XYZ file of C-alpha atoms in Angstrom:
476
model
C 17.629 -9.460 11.052
C 14.940 -10.588 13.460
C 13.243 -13.900 12.821
C 9.965 -15.424 13.803
C 8.630 -18.964 14.049
C 5.299 -17.556 12.838
C 6.365 -17.391 9.215
C 4.968 -18.630 5.947
C 5.269 -22.245 4.694
C 8.240 -23.209 2.537
C 5.828 -24.980 0.217
C 2.036 -25.063 0.021
C 0.558 -27.425 2.549
C -0.906 -30.489 0.779
C -3.070 -31.680 3.671
C -6.514 -30.133 3.451
C -8.160 -28.433 6.365
C -10.167 -30.885 8.428
C -13.854 -30.393 9.082
C -13.057 -30.137 12.797
C -10.714 -27.196 12.204
C -13.206 -25.417 9.968
C -16.017 -25.921 12.464
C -13.891 -24.775 15.402
C -12.790 -21.678 13.509
C -16.412 -20.986 12.633
C -17.545 -21.429 16.242
C -15.039 -18.752 17.229
C -17.076 -16.308 15.183
C -19.914 -16.679 17.697
C -17.712 -15.045 20.330
C -17.789 -11.730 18.528
C -20.836 -11.917 16.299
C -23.503 -12.874 18.841
C -22.805 -9.747 20.938
C -22.244 -7.650 17.827
C -25.534 -8.657 16.199
C -27.539 -7.974 19.335
C -25.900 -4.554 19.615
C -26.461 -3.679 15.964
C -30.114 -4.683 15.958
C -31.160 -3.573 19.435
C -28.814 -1.129 21.178
C -29.952 2.145 19.626
C -33.591 1.139 20.063
C -32.898 -0.046 23.646
C -31.205 3.211 24.614
C -34.009 5.408 23.253
C -37.085 3.235 23.886
C -36.197 1.303 27.083
C -33.498 3.248 28.941
C -35.100 6.572 27.925
C -31.967 8.203 26.529
C -32.281 11.124 24.130
C -31.567 10.011 20.491
C -28.609 12.379 20.161
C -27.026 11.092 23.389
C -27.804 7.507 22.372
C -26.061 8.096 19.045
C -23.153 9.655 20.935
C -22.770 6.477 23.023
C -22.441 4.513 19.796
C -20.031 7.060 18.344
C -17.709 7.065 21.371
C -17.704 3.282 21.735
C -17.112 2.599 18.053
C -14.344 5.176 17.714
C -12.608 3.658 20.746
C -13.120 0.204 19.258
C -11.565 1.400 15.990
C -8.520 2.785 17.833
C -8.092 -0.580 19.543
C -8.114 -2.612 16.333
C -4.740 -1.736 14.754
C -3.140 -1.437 18.200
C -4.124 -4.947 19.276
C -3.374 -6.199 15.758
C 0.203 -4.908 16.007
C 0.634 -6.165 19.582
C -0.618 -9.617 18.625
C 1.827 -9.650 15.690
C 4.617 -9.079 18.214
C 3.351 -11.505 20.869
C 5.478 -14.589 21.501
C 4.163 -17.300 23.815
C 3.809 -21.099 23.964
C 0.239 -20.593 22.679
C 1.365 -18.542 19.687
C 0.582 -14.960 18.771
C -3.237 -14.870 18.728
C -4.588 -17.280 21.333
C -3.393 -15.435 24.487
C -5.372 -12.359 23.430
C -8.499 -14.359 22.678
C -8.432 -16.150 26.025
C -7.688 -12.953 27.979
C -10.623 -11.143 26.382
C -13.236 -13.898 26.658
C -14.545 -13.356 30.217
C -14.555 -9.510 30.147
C -16.374 -9.751 26.814
C -19.279 -11.715 28.302
C -19.530 -9.758 31.562
C -19.445 -6.291 29.975
C -21.936 -7.328 27.312
C -24.424 -8.306 30.002
C -23.926 -5.009 31.869
C -24.639 -3.093 28.649
C -28.330 -4.016 29.048
C -28.746 -2.984 32.686
C -30.992 0.063 33.203
C -29.632 2.222 36.066
C -32.248 3.517 38.565
C -32.044 7.119 37.351
C -33.665 9.348 34.744
C -30.744 11.803 34.643
C -29.670 11.909 30.987
C -25.998 12.562 31.678
C -25.693 9.797 34.287
C -27.256 7.346 31.835
C -24.919 8.593 29.121
C -21.869 8.170 31.387
C -22.868 4.638 32.419
C -23.524 3.306 28.927
C -20.445 5.002 27.490
C -18.173 3.558 30.206
C -19.485 0.027 29.852
C -19.225 0.273 26.065
C -15.548 1.263 26.273
C -14.773 -1.762 28.449
C -16.820 -4.083 26.261
C -15.176 -3.033 23.021
C -11.696 -3.388 24.493
C -12.477 -7.031 25.248
C -14.300 -7.451 21.932
C -11.249 -6.319 19.946
C -8.948 -8.598 21.941
C -11.072 -11.520 20.739
C -12.205 -10.500 17.258
C -9.011 -9.190 15.631
C -6.780 -12.179 16.551
C -9.567 -14.562 15.497
C -9.818 -12.884 12.091
C -6.075 -13.263 11.447
C -6.308 -17.056 11.837
C -7.805 -17.334 8.329
C -4.374 -16.435 6.957
C -2.496 -18.674 9.409
C -4.429 -21.952 9.142
C -4.063 -22.400 5.360
C -2.420 -20.808 2.298
C -4.605 -22.072 -0.583
C -6.633 -19.563 -2.641
C -9.818 -21.674 -2.779
C -9.275 -23.332 0.614
C -9.270 -19.896 2.190
C -12.609 -19.201 0.556
C -13.891 -22.473 2.016
C -12.563 -21.628 5.491
C -14.025 -18.122 5.381
C -17.342 -19.588 4.233
C -17.497 -21.413 7.584
C -16.638 -18.156 9.355
C -19.346 -16.375 7.382
C -21.884 -19.157 7.938
C -21.334 -19.038 11.689
C -21.502 -15.241 11.573
C -24.944 -15.451 9.995
C -25.832 -18.348 12.304
C -24.855 -16.141 15.237
C -27.312 -13.532 14.046
C -30.081 -16.115 13.663
C -29.325 -17.663 17.063
C -29.221 -14.298 18.833
C -32.441 -13.137 17.181
C -34.151 -16.436 17.991
C -33.076 -16.140 21.623
C -34.369 -12.583 21.623
C -37.738 -13.680 20.288
C -38.063 -16.501 22.834
C -37.017 -14.321 25.770
C -39.145 -11.381 24.665
C -42.179 -13.660 24.307
C -41.834 -14.955 27.872
C -40.857 -11.746 29.701
C -42.961 -8.612 29.460
C -40.737 -6.206 31.421
C -38.491 -4.525 28.782
C -35.601 -3.864 31.168
C -35.544 -7.465 32.438
C -35.830 -9.146 29.052
C -32.871 -7.252 27.591
C -30.727 -7.968 30.662
C -31.500 -11.705 30.491
C -30.745 -11.723 26.775
C -27.410 -10.057 27.479
C -26.515 -12.618 30.143
C -27.366 -15.641 27.986
C -25.537 -14.303 24.945
C -22.518 -13.332 27.058
C -22.134 -16.898 28.327
C -22.386 -18.309 24.797
C -19.775 -15.838 23.538
C -17.261 -16.771 26.248
C -17.723 -20.490 25.585
C -17.334 -20.075 21.818
C -13.914 -18.427 22.166
C -12.635 -21.341 24.253
C -13.954 -23.914 21.769
C -12.221 -22.089 18.897
C -8.852 -22.091 20.636
C -9.184 -25.779 21.537
C -10.260 -26.850 18.058
C -7.767 -24.900 15.905
C -4.619 -25.032 18.040
C -3.366 -28.376 16.673
C -3.642 -27.199 13.066
C -1.998 -23.882 13.936
C 0.996 -25.643 15.497
C 1.298 -27.988 12.507
C 1.480 -24.999 10.153
C 4.101 -23.283 12.320
C 6.276 -26.422 12.235
C 6.512 -26.094 8.420
C 7.461 -22.440 8.357
C 10.789 -20.788 7.736
C 11.724 -17.492 9.397
C 10.519 -14.180 7.975
C 11.437 -10.769 9.379
C 9.167 -9.449 12.081
C 6.878 -6.557 11.348
C 8.128 -4.975 14.575
C 11.440 -4.187 12.814
C 9.627 -1.216 11.255
C 8.062 1.733 13.099
C 4.267 1.559 13.375
C 3.828 4.692 11.252
C 5.866 3.172 8.426
C 3.896 -0.073 8.639
C 0.667 1.876 8.285
C 2.020 3.783 5.292
C 3.060 0.565 3.546
C -0.301 -1.066 4.210
C -2.240 1.937 2.923
C -0.125 2.099 -0.253
C -1.276 -1.432 -1.164
C -3.982 -0.866 -3.792
C -5.708 -4.271 -3.495
C -5.871 -3.705 0.263
C -7.596 -0.354 -0.281
C -10.124 -2.135 -2.502
C -10.817 -4.688 0.257
C -11.266 -1.864 2.770
C -13.728 -0.201 0.416
C -15.723 -3.397 -0.151
C -15.883 -4.228 3.552
C -16.585 -0.642 4.606
C -19.411 -0.081 2.150
C -20.952 -3.520 2.736
C -21.237 -3.155 6.491
C -21.836 0.554 6.589
C -24.898 0.072 4.404
C -26.208 -3.109 5.955
C -25.618 -2.284 9.629
C -27.293 1.102 9.302
C -30.257 -0.820 7.879
C -30.098 -3.227 10.826
C -30.016 -0.351 13.328
C -33.079 1.333 11.816
C -35.013 -1.904 11.179
C -36.781 -2.078 14.584
C -37.944 1.526 14.149
C -39.190 0.657 10.653
C -41.119 -2.430 11.740
C -42.556 -0.983 14.953
C -43.065 2.694 14.115
C -43.739 2.654 10.350
C -45.231 -0.803 9.740
C -47.053 -0.576 13.134
C -46.296 -4.176 14.038
C -45.424 -5.773 17.424
C -41.714 -6.129 18.177
C -41.648 -9.888 17.456
C -42.249 -9.071 13.757
C -38.909 -7.303 13.793
C -37.032 -10.408 14.952
C -38.910 -12.532 12.416
C -37.955 -10.139 9.620
C -34.312 -10.129 10.681
C -34.308 -13.940 10.900
C -35.747 -14.112 7.369
C -32.834 -11.989 6.131
C -30.152 -13.931 7.989
C -31.699 -17.355 7.362
C -31.682 -16.719 3.627
C -28.099 -15.460 3.787
C -27.036 -18.614 5.611
C -28.821 -20.832 3.079
C -27.104 -19.050 0.194
C -23.639 -19.001 1.774
C -22.371 -22.323 0.477
C -24.015 -21.727 -2.898
C -22.008 -18.539 -3.354
C -18.861 -20.286 -2.067
C -19.257 -22.946 -4.772
C -19.904 -20.322 -7.458
C -16.786 -18.427 -6.336
C -14.584 -21.447 -7.135
C -15.739 -21.131 -10.753
C -16.202 -17.406 -11.295
C -14.069 -15.785 -8.595
C -14.699 -13.740 -5.470
C -15.227 -10.424 -7.231
C -17.840 -11.894 -9.562
C -20.142 -13.247 -6.845
C -20.117 -9.883 -5.057
C -21.185 -8.233 -8.307
C -23.996 -10.773 -8.663
C -25.337 -10.675 -5.101
C -25.185 -7.076 -3.908
C -27.448 -5.626 -6.659
C -30.238 -7.888 -5.371
C -29.812 -6.421 -1.898
C -29.827 -2.880 -3.296
C -33.141 -3.490 -5.088
C -34.687 -5.008 -1.946
C -33.636 -2.069 0.267
C -35.107 0.461 -2.144
C -38.301 -1.614 -2.149
C -38.551 -1.386 1.650
C -38.675 2.408 1.411
C -41.908 2.207 -0.600
C -43.531 -0.461 1.576
C -46.823 0.529 3.204
C -48.308 -0.541 6.576
C -50.205 -3.785 6.137
C -47.941 -5.200 3.398
C -46.430 -7.763 5.749
C -46.081 -10.530 3.149
C -44.159 -8.252 0.789
C -41.955 -7.191 3.689
C -40.868 -10.819 4.162
C -40.293 -11.249 0.403
C -37.983 -8.230 0.384
C -36.242 -9.574 3.510
C -35.487 -12.844 1.713
C -34.240 -10.949 -1.340
C -31.959 -8.885 0.897
C -30.502 -12.054 2.393
C -29.596 -13.542 -0.999
C -27.119 -10.747 -1.645
C -26.123 -10.237 1.969
C -24.297 -13.572 2.097
C -21.705 -12.314 -0.417
C -20.944 -9.366 1.877
C -20.093 -11.853 4.633
C -17.994 -14.033 2.356
C -16.049 -11.862 -0.073
C -13.985 -9.281 1.902
C -12.533 -11.729 4.427
C -11.671 -14.291 1.727
C -9.858 -11.565 -0.251
C -7.792 -10.281 2.673
C -5.449 -13.324 3.055
C -4.531 -12.992 -0.644
C -3.632 -9.339 -0.010
C -1.395 -10.485 2.860
C 0.511 -12.772 0.487
C 1.056 -9.824 -1.868
C 2.312 -7.736 1.048
C 4.819 -10.444 1.977
C 6.014 -10.541 -1.633
C 6.512 -6.759 -1.584
C 8.009 -6.377 1.906
C 9.264 -9.790 3.066
C 7.111 -9.568 6.206
C 3.956 -11.216 7.561
C 1.676 -8.687 9.280
C -1.752 -10.267 9.515
C -2.638 -8.403 12.693
C -2.115 -4.863 11.443
C -3.965 -5.512 8.168
C -6.968 -7.093 9.885
C -6.935 -4.347 12.491
C -6.933 -1.614 9.839
C -9.831 -3.162 7.917
C -11.988 -3.292 11.012
C -10.791 0.141 12.175
C -11.986 1.900 9.035
C -15.273 0.025 9.105
C -15.963 0.784 12.754
C -14.990 4.450 12.516
C -17.310 5.009 9.572
C -20.065 2.976 11.228
C -19.709 4.962 14.447
C -20.139 8.223 12.569
C -23.053 6.798 10.583
C -24.898 5.520 13.665
C -24.337 8.830 15.418
C -25.875 10.554 12.398
C -28.790 8.091 12.455
C -29.537 9.116 16.042
C -29.041 12.781 15.170
C -31.311 12.550 12.115
C -34.041 10.916 14.203
C -33.664 13.717 16.752
C -33.811 16.407 14.051
C -36.855 14.696 12.554
C -38.681 14.959 15.878
C -38.470 11.323 17.029
C -40.021 10.986 20.513
C -38.068 8.706 22.912
C -39.971 6.399 25.235
C -40.081 7.063 28.957
C -39.258 3.836 30.869
C -42.441 2.064 31.944
C -44.694 3.836 29.441
C -46.114 2.710 26.074
C -44.566 3.721 22.742
C -45.630 7.232 21.646
C -46.969 8.057 18.175
C -44.214 9.473 16.001
C -44.601 12.585 13.791
C -44.619 12.270 9.991
C -41.152 13.811 9.755
C -39.683 11.029 11.921
C -41.462 8.325 9.902
C -40.113 9.777 6.642
C -36.588 9.775 8.052
C -36.976 6.118 9.067
C -38.058 5.159 5.524
C -35.093 6.922 3.911
C -32.661 5.327 6.341
C -34.033 1.812 5.751
C -33.563 1.909 1.969
C -32.147 4.594 -0.332
C -29.297 5.729 1.926
C -27.720 2.281 2.530
C -28.425 1.283 -1.091
C -26.313 4.194 -2.313
C -23.435 3.142 -0.041
C -23.576 -0.411 -1.448
C -23.179 0.984 -4.965
C -19.773 2.358 -3.950
C -18.876 -1.130 -2.670
C -19.561 -2.524 -6.145
C -17.162 0.041 -7.629
C -14.406 -1.080 -5.229
C -15.005 -4.734 -6.142
C -14.772 -3.904 -9.851
C -11.221 -2.561 -9.428
C -9.963 -5.360 -7.114
C -7.035 -6.896 -9.087
C -6.110 -10.217 -7.387
C -7.750 -13.018 -9.351
C -7.013 -16.730 -8.934
C -4.299 -16.595 -11.609
C -2.690 -13.488 -10.099
C -2.655 -15.120 -6.670
C -1.053 -18.232 -8.172
C 1.754 -16.068 -9.565
C 2.236 -14.454 -6.145
C 2.585 -17.859 -4.446
C 5.006 -19.039 -7.141
C 7.248 -16.013 -6.625
C 7.144 -16.516 -2.847
C 8.095 -20.161 -3.297
C 11.018 -19.217 -5.536
C 12.212 -16.684 -2.966
C 11.976 -19.200 -0.107
C 13.831 -21.857 -2.071
C 16.568 -19.337 -2.805
C 16.776 -18.430 0.878
C 16.986 -22.106 1.800
C 20.070 -22.629 -0.349
C 21.895 -19.500 0.788
């Protein structure tokens, strides 16, 4: 039997996570989430209204890049599970991906000196493929650290709350930078390129800070572990089959998929809604997005505290219905109702924070169940699969958003010219995409949360059985 030093503790670690470790782990979230938030909020709009790309081709860029990103996720997850180095399994991937991540993100916002649609399509597709390769090398290993820095049910929720808080903070920071840069620079092509450069530098730095700040804790955990069989002892296809036969894992996939499919489609259509339907300047879009994310950040630690009393599933069932109601309300909003738009943005943020917090705090508990069932630790493949399903569905959804806008007669902007007036059919499509469509997807997320079976007591039983098994192995 193969053995690994990256195994699970013989007994639960009594020393609590330090604030430094939690902060460093949270900072690592900036490496992926600052670029990701800028892309979600701005890329489709940038491609159609700055670079001058046809909406269908712009949606195709997103489809190709996201599908490639989804293919990368389980692959890099498996490879990181198998990696052995003095730095451990995850850190070499994070450090190798940091610089390409920042450079390619900056190049994503460069407007080539051509109006040829296919040359523009080729450029943005190629850069996106390179960017998402680096992005996955950073994001998937970072996500697995939540299961490798602590084993406690509630402590994991606390650790993930820092991850979620920095994820929301990344959105606020990136949107604030966008507003400042956009206010000072009038040229659309220049302001997006500068934003990409600044955010790329921050992302690279955040990855390095995360590695530096969590490495000591990671090594301390590894020193307490006993060997468990490597996941590489099984073929990849069999590993995938085992993972996908884990019912709680399928519930987590459903929660995460529906949460981000609904909310990121809303984020992608939000600039069109604010600028084309509400007829407001572009800085109102960033203010609206900041209102959503600022509220989510404020509510994050409230929901984390409530989860220690009521459980992870319960807070999702309390928060997401508020977001659903707010999204439906946006569909009926009329031009001029700016104050109500901000009220609905705040209401959206109250529920949004549970979508950041719940899926990633559930996943480490699923990993413990998988170890109980199989005797293996495979954080990488599980994290990779979660993100793969989410990104594949999101890629298809964003492609359809671009296609629907094209079908509805949306008029792209020629570089250097003012925004054209959109036909009524395009405005109606924007209103449906901002509210009812993502709200319906979130309803399915609530169904998945309802059937999620691992409560605090169930997780305690899982840890007890693992402890009994390890003690038996120790005395053999």
